[in-house]
Amino acid sequence: MHTVVVESLGIRSVDNIDTKRLRLFFHSLLWRAAASNRAEFSDISVSAEELELLRDAILGVVEAPLSFFPVQLTQLSTKGDAHNQTPIQDVKYLPNPYIPNGAPVALPTFRFYMDGLIAHIHRATPLGYGCEALGDQLLGSSTSVVLSTVPFEDSSQARNMVQVLSESDAKFAPPDGVVISHVKR
């Protein structure tokens, strides 16, 4: 079920799935990225205690509370350019629950992108956005999940891709006055 709320935002509800198991999958990605020494994951770090709790939850030793690295999903509703992106630290902005039409509330997240599906793993939950209030918007709260949808053209993913490509072009541009010609062989 997909419902367009406004031109560039919608919601999709997916019912009858094991959202607890899906949450564990995303926690396993977070654990792998945080435990890794690979440069691609250097942006992802958690405390040693959090890393151990993630590990124990993944192994089934404990069940982590819903407030421990809550996971929200966003789906791109239109097809964008194919690409890969490593997980990053990000900030998601939500409406202020206390001040209608006020400045949005910044929500620090780890952002995992997977070919049109974005998992926002909350690093902190701001005042007014308790896990209970978010309900089915968080994986693991029930057998349903409600995720937001956004067209690729209006997404953070598209803006991020343009920025990364621009930085890459600038980094590898030839010095001023140097002309590079491509010769077919």
mmCIF file of C-alpha atoms in Angstrom:
data_model
loop_
_atom_site.group_PDB
_atom_site.id
_atom_site.type_symbol
_atom_site.label_atom_id
_atom_site.label_comp_id
_atom_site.label_asym_id
_atom_site.label_seq_id
_atom_site.Cartn_x
_atom_site.Cartn_y
_atom_site.Cartn_z
ATOM 1 C CA MET A 1 0.000 0.000 0.000
ATOM 2 C CA HIS A 2 1.467 3.350 -1.049
ATOM 3 C CA THR A 3 -0.201 6.653 -0.282
ATOM 4 C CA VAL A 4 1.086 9.981 -1.600
ATOM 5 C CA VAL A 5 0.771 12.573 1.173
ATOM 6 C CA VAL A 6 2.132 15.553 -0.751
ATOM 7 C CA GLU A 7 3.914 15.770 -4.096
ATOM 8 C CA SER A 8 7.328 14.721 -2.776
ATOM 9 C CA LEU A 9 6.372 12.582 0.220
ATOM 10 C CA GLY A 10 4.367 9.445 0.740
ATOM 11 C CA ILE A 11 3.966 6.530 3.087
ATOM 12 C CA ARG A 12 3.901 2.798 2.514
ATOM 13 C CA SER A 13 2.624 0.209 4.937
ATOM 14 C CA VAL A 14 3.905 -3.352 4.881
ATOM 15 C CA ASP A 15 1.971 -5.838 7.003
ATOM 16 C CA ASN A 16 2.560 -9.333 8.340
ATOM 17 C CA ILE A 17 6.345 -9.366 8.388
ATOM 18 C CA ASP A 18 8.838 -10.235 11.098
ATOM 19 C CA THR A 19 9.958 -6.683 11.864
ATOM 20 C CA LYS A 20 12.012 -7.839 14.863
ATOM 21 C CA ARG A 21 14.099 -10.069 12.617
ATOM 22 C CA LEU A 22 14.423 -7.292 10.020
ATOM 23 C CA ARG A 23 15.572 -4.930 12.796
ATOM 24 C CA LEU A 24 18.219 -7.509 13.786
ATOM 25 C CA PHE A 25 19.405 -7.561 10.163
ATOM 26 C CA PHE A 26 19.988 -3.796 10.236
ATOM 27 C CA HIS A 27 21.616 -4.070 13.669
ATOM 28 C CA SER A 28 23.967 -6.685 12.191
ATOM 29 C CA LEU A 29 24.941 -4.221 9.448
ATOM 30 C CA LEU A 30 25.565 -1.554 12.090
ATOM 31 C CA TRP A 31 27.634 -3.987 14.169
ATOM 32 C CA ARG A 32 29.719 -5.022 11.150
ATOM 33 C CA ALA A 33 30.372 -1.420 10.131
ATOM 34 C CA ALA A 34 31.209 -0.297 13.681
ATOM 35 C CA ALA A 35 33.455 -3.322 14.400
ATOM 36 C CA SER A 36 35.304 -3.019 11.085
ATOM 37 C CA ASN A 37 38.681 -1.361 10.575
ATOM 38 C CA ARG A 38 37.978 -0.789 6.880
ATOM 39 C CA ALA A 39 38.240 2.820 5.741
ATOM 40 C CA GLU A 40 34.803 2.646 4.102
ATOM 41 C CA PHE A 41 33.203 2.310 7.547
ATOM 42 C CA SER A 42 35.299 4.859 9.432
ATOM 43 C CA ASP A 43 32.254 7.153 9.762
ATOM 44 C CA ILE A 44 30.396 4.528 11.819
ATOM 45 C CA SER A 45 31.376 4.227 15.474
ATOM 46 C CA VAL A 46 29.580 3.245 18.650
ATOM 47 C CA SER A 47 30.795 2.735 22.214
ATOM 48 C CA ALA A 48 32.295 -0.596 23.272
ATOM 49 C CA GLU A 49 29.217 -1.250 25.438
ATOM 50 C CA GLU A 50 26.859 -0.575 22.503
ATOM 51 C CA LEU A 51 28.951 -2.794 20.235
ATOM 52 C CA GLU A 52 28.730 -5.634 22.774
ATOM 53 C CA LEU A 53 24.939 -5.221 23.190
ATOM 54 C CA LEU A 54 24.523 -5.252 19.396
ATOM 55 C CA ARG A 55 26.574 -8.455 19.243
ATOM 56 C CA ASP A 56 24.582 -10.118 22.019
ATOM 57 C CA ALA A 57 21.265 -9.112 20.422
ATOM 58 C CA ILE A 58 22.342 -10.484 17.037
ATOM 59 C CA LEU A 59 23.419 -13.776 18.665
ATOM 60 C CA GLY A 60 20.081 -13.995 20.504
ATOM 61 C CA VAL A 61 21.652 -13.721 23.954
ATOM 62 C CA VAL A 62 19.527 -10.667 24.816
ATOM 63 C CA GLU A 63 16.654 -8.765 23.260
ATOM 64 C CA ALA A 64 17.655 -5.119 22.941
ATOM 65 C CA PRO A 65 14.958 -2.620 23.891
ATOM 66 C CA LEU A 66 13.178 -0.818 21.063
ATOM 67 C CA SER A 67 14.914 2.398 22.166
ATOM 68 C CA PHE A 68 18.347 0.854 21.435
ATOM 69 C CA PHE A 69 19.349 2.063 17.962
ATOM 70 C CA PRO A 70 15.748 2.295 16.656
ATOM 71 C CA VAL A 71 15.451 1.716 12.899
ATOM 72 C CA GLN A 72 13.231 3.688 10.492
ATOM 73 C CA LEU A 73 12.970 2.963 6.775
ATOM 74 C CA THR A 74 12.573 5.241 3.772
ATOM 75 C CA GLN A 75 11.994 4.014 0.231
ATOM 76 C CA LEU A 76 12.750 5.898 -2.949
ATOM 77 C CA SER A 77 9.487 5.902 -4.924
ATOM 78 C CA THR A 78 11.098 6.574 -8.306
ATOM 79 C CA LYS A 79 14.143 5.017 -9.912
ATOM 80 C CA GLY A 80 17.375 6.966 -9.688
ATOM 81 C CA ASP A 81 20.884 6.405 -10.952
ATOM 82 C CA ALA A 82 22.469 3.087 -9.982
ATOM 83 C CA HIS A 83 25.263 3.487 -7.453
ATOM 84 C CA ASN A 84 26.757 2.142 -4.234
ATOM 85 C CA GLN A 85 27.253 4.083 -1.036
ATOM 86 C CA THR A 86 28.859 3.104 2.224
ATOM 87 C CA PRO A 87 27.023 3.862 5.476
ATOM 88 C CA ILE A 88 27.395 7.407 6.799
ATOM 89 C CA GLN A 89 26.543 9.484 9.825
ATOM 90 C CA ASP A 90 23.618 11.694 8.917
ATOM 91 C CA VAL A 91 20.976 13.954 10.402
ATOM 92 C CA LYS A 92 17.293 13.430 9.679
ATOM 93 C CA TYR A 93 14.962 16.345 10.367
ATOM 94 C CA LEU A 94 11.511 15.846 11.869
ATOM 95 C CA PRO A 95 8.719 18.331 12.606
ATOM 96 C CA ASN A 96 8.923 19.811 16.112
ATOM 97 C CA PRO A 97 6.162 18.152 18.194
ATOM 98 C CA TYR A 98 6.031 21.129 20.595
ATOM 99 C CA ILE A 99 6.176 24.054 18.176
ATOM 100 C CA PRO A 100 3.921 23.652 15.120
ATOM 101 C CA ASN A 101 5.538 25.310 12.083
ATOM 102 C CA GLY A 102 8.704 25.763 14.164
ATOM 103 C CA ALA A 103 12.221 24.755 13.259
ATOM 104 C CA PRO A 104 12.547 21.008 12.673
ATOM 105 C CA VAL A 105 14.176 18.742 15.239
ATOM 106 C CA ALA A 106 17.552 17.277 14.262
ATOM 107 C CA LEU A 107 17.763 13.508 14.654
ATOM 108 C CA PRO A 108 21.292 12.062 14.397
ATOM 109 C CA THR A 109 21.328 8.756 12.518
ATOM 110 C CA PHE A 110 23.522 6.223 10.828
ATOM 111 C CA ARG A 111 22.304 6.004 7.246
ATOM 112 C CA PHE A 112 22.503 2.747 5.292
ATOM 113 C CA TYR A 113 21.544 2.908 1.600
ATOM 114 C CA MET A 114 20.568 -0.249 -0.308
ATOM 115 C CA ASP A 115 19.394 0.338 -3.884
ATOM 116 C CA GLY A 116 16.373 2.482 -3.099
ATOM 117 C CA LEU A 117 15.844 1.473 0.526
ATOM 118 C CA ILE A 118 17.348 3.664 3.227
ATOM 119 C CA ALA A 119 17.636 2.532 6.838
ATOM 120 C CA HIS A 120 17.993 5.359 9.334
ATOM 121 C CA ILE A 121 19.380 3.902 12.544
ATOM 122 C CA HIS A 122 18.836 6.497 15.254
ATOM 123 C CA ARG A 123 21.894 7.451 17.298
ATOM 124 C CA ALA A 124 19.667 9.399 19.704
ATOM 125 C CA THR A 125 15.960 10.016 20.061
ATOM 126 C CA PRO A 126 15.045 13.677 20.618
ATOM 127 C CA LEU A 127 12.641 14.842 23.281
ATOM 128 C CA GLY A 128 9.060 14.251 22.187
ATOM 129 C CA TYR A 129 9.898 11.376 19.869
ATOM 130 C CA GLY A 130 9.794 8.371 22.153
ATOM 131 C CA CYS A 131 9.725 4.954 20.552
ATOM 132 C CA GLU A 132 6.163 4.360 21.715
ATOM 133 C CA ALA A 133 4.974 7.511 19.916
ATOM 134 C CA LEU A 134 6.630 6.408 16.662
ATOM 135 C CA GLY A 135 4.923 2.997 16.780
ATOM 136 C CA ASP A 136 4.904 1.167 13.423
ATOM 137 C CA GLN A 137 7.395 3.678 12.013
ATOM 138 C CA LEU A 138 10.063 1.721 13.908
ATOM 139 C CA LEU A 139 11.105 -1.801 13.019
ATOM 140 C CA GLY A 140 10.350 -4.248 15.796
ATOM 141 C CA SER A 141 7.343 -2.523 17.315
ATOM 142 C CA SER A 142 4.742 -4.817 15.664
ATOM 143 C CA THR A 143 4.237 -7.093 12.648
ATOM 144 C CA SER A 144 3.755 -4.048 10.402
ATOM 145 C CA VAL A 145 6.023 -1.225 9.378
ATOM 146 C CA VAL A 146 5.156 2.185 7.987
ATOM 147 C CA LEU A 147 7.931 3.724 5.928
ATOM 148 C CA SER A 148 8.196 7.081 4.268
ATOM 149 C CA THR A 149 8.613 7.346 0.509
ATOM 150 C CA VAL A 150 10.279 10.087 -1.496
ATOM 151 C CA PRO A 151 11.019 10.437 -5.223
ATOM 152 C CA PHE A 152 14.712 9.987 -6.036
ATOM 153 C CA GLU A 153 14.834 13.481 -7.553
ATOM 154 C CA ASP A 154 13.788 15.053 -4.199
ATOM 155 C CA SER A 155 15.858 12.779 -1.983
ATOM 156 C CA SER A 156 18.893 13.258 0.199
ATOM 157 C CA GLN A 157 20.362 10.389 -1.806
ATOM 158 C CA ALA A 158 20.241 12.411 -5.045
ATOM 159 C CA ARG A 159 21.730 15.497 -3.359
ATOM 160 C CA ASN A 160 24.451 13.413 -1.743
ATOM 161 C CA MET A 161 25.279 11.752 -5.073
ATOM 162 C CA VAL A 162 25.628 15.121 -6.826
ATOM 163 C CA GLN A 163 27.922 16.349 -4.036
ATOM 164 C CA VAL A 164 30.126 13.237 -4.110
ATOM 165 C CA LEU A 165 30.444 13.383 -7.912
ATOM 166 C CA SER A 166 31.259 17.112 -7.808
ATOM 167 C CA GLU A 167 33.961 16.520 -5.197
ATOM 168 C CA SER A 168 35.343 13.646 -7.250
ATOM 169 C CA ASP A 169 35.402 15.757 -10.420
ATOM 170 C CA ALA A 170 37.221 18.547 -8.572
ATOM 171 C CA LYS A 171 39.707 16.131 -7.029
ATOM 172 C CA PHE A 172 40.643 14.543 -10.339
ATOM 173 C CA ALA A 173 40.396 17.602 -12.587
ATOM 174 C CA PRO A 174 43.563 18.391 -14.536
ATOM 175 C CA PRO A 175 45.521 21.487 -13.495
ATOM 176 C CA ASP A 176 44.540 24.767 -15.149
ATOM 177 C CA GLY A 177 45.786 24.987 -18.721
ATOM 178 C CA VAL A 178 46.224 21.230 -19.118
ATOM 179 C CA VAL A 179 44.107 19.679 -21.842
ATOM 180 C CA ILE A 180 43.459 15.977 -21.827
ATOM 181 C CA SER A 181 42.346 14.389 -25.070
ATOM 182 C CA HIS A 182 40.943 10.920 -25.310
ATOM 183 C CA VAL A 183 42.257 8.822 -28.172
ATOM 184 C CA LYS A 184 40.393 5.718 -29.331
ATOM 185 C CA ARG A 185 42.548 2.711 -29.914
#
